[in-house]
PDB file of C-alpha atoms in Angstrom:
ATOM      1  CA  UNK A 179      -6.682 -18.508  14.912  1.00 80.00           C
ATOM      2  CA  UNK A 180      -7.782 -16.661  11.820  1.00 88.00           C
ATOM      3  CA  UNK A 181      -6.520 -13.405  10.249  1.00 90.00           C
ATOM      4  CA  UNK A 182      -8.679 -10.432   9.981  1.00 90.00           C
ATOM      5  CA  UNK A 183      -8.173  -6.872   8.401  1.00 89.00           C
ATOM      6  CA  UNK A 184     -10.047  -3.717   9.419  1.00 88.00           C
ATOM      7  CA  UNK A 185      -9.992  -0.418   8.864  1.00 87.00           C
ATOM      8  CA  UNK A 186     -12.002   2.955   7.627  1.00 86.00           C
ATOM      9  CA  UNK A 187     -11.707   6.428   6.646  1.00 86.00           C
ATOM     10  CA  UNK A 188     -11.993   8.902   9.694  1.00 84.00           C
ATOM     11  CA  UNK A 189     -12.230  12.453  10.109  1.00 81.00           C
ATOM     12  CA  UNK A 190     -12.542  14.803  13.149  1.00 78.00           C
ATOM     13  CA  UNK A 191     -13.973  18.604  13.263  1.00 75.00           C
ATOM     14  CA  UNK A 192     -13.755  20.515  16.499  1.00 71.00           C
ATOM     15  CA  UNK A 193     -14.809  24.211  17.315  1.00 69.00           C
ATOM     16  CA  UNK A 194     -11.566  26.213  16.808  1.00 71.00           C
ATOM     17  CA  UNK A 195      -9.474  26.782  19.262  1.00 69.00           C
ATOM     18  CA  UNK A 196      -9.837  23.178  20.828  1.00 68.00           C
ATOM     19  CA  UNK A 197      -6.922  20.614  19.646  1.00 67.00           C
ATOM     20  CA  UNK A 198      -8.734  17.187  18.338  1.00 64.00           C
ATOM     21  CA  UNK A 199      -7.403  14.362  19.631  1.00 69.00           C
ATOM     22  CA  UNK A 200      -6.311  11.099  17.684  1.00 75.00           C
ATOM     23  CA  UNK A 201      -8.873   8.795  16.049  1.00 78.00           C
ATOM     24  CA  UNK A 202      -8.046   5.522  17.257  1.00 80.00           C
ATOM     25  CA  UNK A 203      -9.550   2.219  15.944  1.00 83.00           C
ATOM     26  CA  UNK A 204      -9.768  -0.843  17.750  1.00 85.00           C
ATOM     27  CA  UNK A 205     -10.583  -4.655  18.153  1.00 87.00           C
ATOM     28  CA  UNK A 206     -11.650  -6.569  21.287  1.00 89.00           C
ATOM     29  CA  UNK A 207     -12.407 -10.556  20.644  1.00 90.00           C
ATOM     30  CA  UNK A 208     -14.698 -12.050  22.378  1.00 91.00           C
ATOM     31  CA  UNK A 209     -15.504 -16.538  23.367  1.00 91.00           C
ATOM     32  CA  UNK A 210     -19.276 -15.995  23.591  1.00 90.00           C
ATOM     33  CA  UNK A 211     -21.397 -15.154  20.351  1.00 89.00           C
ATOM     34  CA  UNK A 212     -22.950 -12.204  22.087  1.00 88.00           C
ATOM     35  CA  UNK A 213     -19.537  -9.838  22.250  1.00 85.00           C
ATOM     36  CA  UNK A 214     -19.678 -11.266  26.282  1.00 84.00           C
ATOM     37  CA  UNK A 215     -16.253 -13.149  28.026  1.00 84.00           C
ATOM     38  CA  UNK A 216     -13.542 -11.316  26.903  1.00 83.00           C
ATOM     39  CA  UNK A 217     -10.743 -12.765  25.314  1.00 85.00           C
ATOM     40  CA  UNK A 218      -8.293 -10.781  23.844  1.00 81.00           C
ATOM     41  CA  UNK A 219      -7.648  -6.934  22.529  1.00 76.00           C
ATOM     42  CA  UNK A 220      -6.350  -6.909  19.353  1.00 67.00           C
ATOM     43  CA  UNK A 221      -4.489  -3.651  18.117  1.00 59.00           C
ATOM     44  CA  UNK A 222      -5.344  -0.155  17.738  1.00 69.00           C
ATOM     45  CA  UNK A 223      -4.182   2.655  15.358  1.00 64.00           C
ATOM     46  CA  UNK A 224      -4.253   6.169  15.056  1.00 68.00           C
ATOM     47  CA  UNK A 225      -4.188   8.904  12.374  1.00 63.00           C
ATOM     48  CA  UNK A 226      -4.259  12.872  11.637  1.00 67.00           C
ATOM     49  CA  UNK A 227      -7.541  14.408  12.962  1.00 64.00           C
ATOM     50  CA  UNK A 228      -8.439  17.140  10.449  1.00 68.00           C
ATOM     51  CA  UNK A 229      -8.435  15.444   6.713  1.00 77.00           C
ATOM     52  CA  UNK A 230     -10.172  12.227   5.855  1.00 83.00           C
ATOM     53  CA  UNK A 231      -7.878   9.493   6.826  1.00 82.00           C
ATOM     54  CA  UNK A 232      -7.486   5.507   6.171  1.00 83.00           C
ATOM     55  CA  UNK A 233      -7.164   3.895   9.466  1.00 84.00           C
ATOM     56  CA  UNK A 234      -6.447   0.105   8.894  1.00 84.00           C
ATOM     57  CA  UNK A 235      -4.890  -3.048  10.481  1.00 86.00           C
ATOM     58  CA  UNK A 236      -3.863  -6.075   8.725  1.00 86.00           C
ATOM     59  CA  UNK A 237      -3.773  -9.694   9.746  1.00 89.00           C
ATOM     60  CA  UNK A 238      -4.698  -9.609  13.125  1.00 89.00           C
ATOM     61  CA  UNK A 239      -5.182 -13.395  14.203  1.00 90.00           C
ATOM     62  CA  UNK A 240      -8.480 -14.403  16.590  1.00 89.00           C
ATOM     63  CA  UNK A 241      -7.418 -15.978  19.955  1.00 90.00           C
ATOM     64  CA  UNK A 242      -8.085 -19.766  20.228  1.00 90.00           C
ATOM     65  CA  UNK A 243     -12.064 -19.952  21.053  1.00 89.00           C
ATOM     66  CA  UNK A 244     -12.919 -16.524  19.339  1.00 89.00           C
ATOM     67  CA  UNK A 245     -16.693 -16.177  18.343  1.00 90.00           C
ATOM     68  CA  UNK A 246     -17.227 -12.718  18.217  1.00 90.00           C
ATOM     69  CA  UNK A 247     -15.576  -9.802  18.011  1.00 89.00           C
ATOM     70  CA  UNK A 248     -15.886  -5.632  18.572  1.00 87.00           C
ATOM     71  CA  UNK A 249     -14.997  -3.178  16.506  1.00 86.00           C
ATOM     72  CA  UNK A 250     -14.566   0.432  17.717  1.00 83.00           C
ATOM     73  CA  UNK A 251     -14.066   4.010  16.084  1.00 81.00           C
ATOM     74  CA  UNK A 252     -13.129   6.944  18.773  1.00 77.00           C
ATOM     75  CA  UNK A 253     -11.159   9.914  19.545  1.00 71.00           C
ATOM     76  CA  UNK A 254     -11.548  13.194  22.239  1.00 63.00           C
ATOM     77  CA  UNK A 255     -10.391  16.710  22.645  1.00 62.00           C
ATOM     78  CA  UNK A 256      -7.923  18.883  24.622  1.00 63.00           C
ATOM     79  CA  UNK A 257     -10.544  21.735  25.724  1.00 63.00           C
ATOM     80  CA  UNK A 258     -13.280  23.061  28.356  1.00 63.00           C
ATOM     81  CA  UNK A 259     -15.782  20.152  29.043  1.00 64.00           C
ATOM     82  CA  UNK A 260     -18.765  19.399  26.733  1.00 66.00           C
ATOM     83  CA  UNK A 261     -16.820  20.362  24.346  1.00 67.00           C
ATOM     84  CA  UNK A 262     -18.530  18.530  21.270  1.00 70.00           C
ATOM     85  CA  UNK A 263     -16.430  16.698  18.929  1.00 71.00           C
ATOM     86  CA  UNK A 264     -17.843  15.624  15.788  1.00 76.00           C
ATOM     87  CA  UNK A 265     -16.022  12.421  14.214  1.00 79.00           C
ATOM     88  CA  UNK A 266     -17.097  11.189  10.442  1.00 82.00           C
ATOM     89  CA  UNK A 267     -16.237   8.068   9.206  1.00 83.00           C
ATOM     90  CA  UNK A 268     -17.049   5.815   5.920  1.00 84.00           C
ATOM     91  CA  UNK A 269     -16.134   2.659   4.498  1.00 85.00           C
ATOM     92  CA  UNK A 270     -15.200   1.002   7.485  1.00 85.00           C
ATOM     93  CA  UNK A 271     -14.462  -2.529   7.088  1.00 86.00           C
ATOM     94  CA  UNK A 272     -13.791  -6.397   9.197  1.00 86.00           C
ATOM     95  CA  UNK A 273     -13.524  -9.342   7.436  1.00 86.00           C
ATOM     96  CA  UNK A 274     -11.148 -12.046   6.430  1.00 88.00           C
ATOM     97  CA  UNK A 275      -7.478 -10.994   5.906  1.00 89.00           C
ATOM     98  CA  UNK A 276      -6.665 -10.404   2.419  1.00 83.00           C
ATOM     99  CA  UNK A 277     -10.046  -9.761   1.235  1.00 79.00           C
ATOM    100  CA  UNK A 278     -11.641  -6.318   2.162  1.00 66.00           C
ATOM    101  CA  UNK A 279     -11.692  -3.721   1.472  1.00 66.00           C
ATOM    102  CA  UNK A 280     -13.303  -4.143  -1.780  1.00 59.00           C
ATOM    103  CA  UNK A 281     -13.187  -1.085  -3.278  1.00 58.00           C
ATOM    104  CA  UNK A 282     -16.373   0.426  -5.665  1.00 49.00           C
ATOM    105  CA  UNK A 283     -15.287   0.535  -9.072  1.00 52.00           C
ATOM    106  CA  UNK A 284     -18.339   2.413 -10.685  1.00 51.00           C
ATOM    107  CA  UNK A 285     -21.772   2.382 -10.315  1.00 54.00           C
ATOM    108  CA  UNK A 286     -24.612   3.385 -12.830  1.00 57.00           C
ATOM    109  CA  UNK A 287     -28.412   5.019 -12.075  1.00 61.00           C
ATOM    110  CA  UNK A 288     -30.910   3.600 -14.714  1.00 55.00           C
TER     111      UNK A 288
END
């Protein structure tokens, strides 16, 4: 019965003439420490396809009995099949609400 947030930054490419679909993120909880027995499906979310893009949802709560959870990233394509769609993401985050991201705030090279 905790709150989580998660979220990244997604982007899409497709050959042109093909429309992308939506990136969607999503959240599946889970009893069993192994992602096995299903209990719940959180929320998903989606975003534009072409330009990097900050998916993210806030203060989802765990079902009662929650020990693991899923995270997924995908998306498709309006087109012929095998069709390849490349998706790019970065900085994806899970972790209690309220605390992630954490953002970089510099970084040297000695």
């Amino acid at each position: 019965n905790e709150a989580y947030d998660l979220g990244a930054w997604i982007r899409l490419t497709t050959p042109s003439g093909f429309e992308p679909g939506l990136p969607v993120i999503g959240l599946s909880w889970y009893s069993a420490a192994d992602c096995s027995s299903p209990s719940g499906y959180s929320a998903t979310r989606s975003a534009e396809p072409a330009t990097w893009t900050r998916i993210a949802i806030s203060g989802v709560v765990a079902p009662e009995g929650t020990h693991s959870a899923r995270i997924f990233l995908m998306a498709g394509a309006t087109g012929l099949a095998g069709t390849l769609v490349g998706m790019e993401f970065d900085s994806a985050f899970f972790g209690p609400a309220g605390t992630v991201p954490v953002e970089l705030q510099s970084f040297t090279i000695d």
